[in-house]
Structures are given as structure tokens and as C-alpha cells.
Amino acid sequence: MRVFVHQEGKKFYAKPVLGKSGLISTMVRASGLIKIGLNIEGLEKGSKVVVKLF
């Protein structure tokens, strides 16, 4: 999933960039990717994730 990473104080947050997967505009707004497992339907707000930055 494409995400936008921003910093608040000493913490970093990843916010999902929503839209169709093939849209170039979602890539432009995103700063990285997170991987969500095959059988997982989503993540709880505040979950820790690993972001692969562009």
C-alpha cells in the first residue's frame, strides 16, 4: 500500500494514499510503501509498520 510519511515531534507516521493502484497521482503523493499480508484485511490505526521509502 502506498503511504505518505510525516513527522510529528520525534515520531513518524504513515498515512495511506488512497486511490486506484494504477494511478500515477497516488505515486506522486506517496513517499513509500508498506506491505500488508495476503490474508490481512487492514491494519488498526496506530499499528507499527515498516515503510520502504522511495
Short mmCIF file of C-alpha atoms in Angstrom, two decimals:
data_model
loop_
_atom_site.label_atom_id
_atom_site.label_comp_id
_atom_site.label_asym_id
_atom_site.label_seq_id
_atom_site.Cartn_x
_atom_site.Cartn_y
_atom_site.Cartn_z
CA MET A 1 0.00 0.00 0.00
CA ARG A 2 1.28 3.48 -0.82
CA VAL A 3 1.75 5.77 2.16
CA PHE A 4 2.73 9.35 2.91
CA VAL A 5 5.22 9.58 5.80
CA HIS A 6 5.29 12.63 8.03
CA GLN A 7 6.95 13.51 11.33
CA GLU A 8 5.31 14.91 14.45
CA GLY A 9 7.84 15.65 17.15
CA LYS A 10 10.13 12.62 17.41
CA LYS A 11 7.63 10.17 15.90
CA PHE A 12 6.97 9.26 12.28
CA TYR A 13 3.52 8.41 10.93
CA ALA A 14 2.47 6.66 7.72
CA LYS A 15 -0.87 7.74 6.25
CA PRO A 16 -2.36 5.65 3.42
CA VAL A 17 -2.62 7.25 -0.01
CA LEU A 18 -5.94 6.02 -1.31
CA GLY A 19 -6.93 5.62 -4.95
CA LYS A 20 -6.75 3.08 -7.73
CA SER A 21 -3.45 1.21 -7.75
CA GLY A 22 -2.59 2.20 -11.32
CA LEU A 23 -3.00 5.95 -10.88
CA ILE A 24 0.19 7.96 -11.26
CA SER A 25 -1.21 10.64 -8.91
CA THR A 26 -1.11 8.22 -5.95
CA MET A 27 2.58 7.55 -6.63
CA VAL A 28 3.31 11.29 -6.74
CA ARG A 29 1.64 11.85 -3.34
CA ALA A 30 3.25 8.79 -1.69
CA SER A 31 6.65 8.74 -0.03
CA GLY A 32 6.87 4.98 0.49
CA LEU A 33 5.25 1.56 0.56
CA ILE A 34 4.11 -0.79 3.31
CA LYS A 35 3.42 -4.49 2.88
CA ILE A 36 0.14 -5.93 4.15
CA GLY A 37 -0.09 -9.71 4.34
CA LEU A 38 -2.16 -11.72 1.89
CA ASN A 39 -4.88 -12.76 4.36
CA ILE A 40 -5.00 -9.46 6.29
CA GLU A 41 -7.88 -7.09 5.51
CA GLY A 42 -6.33 -3.98 7.04
CA LEU A 43 -4.41 -2.53 9.95
CA GLU A 44 -5.58 -0.85 13.13
CA LYS A 45 -4.86 2.86 13.46
CA GLY A 46 -1.60 3.26 15.37
CA SER A 47 -0.15 -0.10 14.26
CA LYS A 48 3.61 -0.15 13.80
CA VAL A 49 4.68 -0.76 10.20
CA VAL A 50 7.88 -0.92 8.20
CA VAL A 51 7.97 1.60 5.35
CA LYS A 52 10.15 1.16 2.27
CA LEU A 53 10.86 4.77 1.30
CA PHE A 54 11.16 5.86 -2.34
#
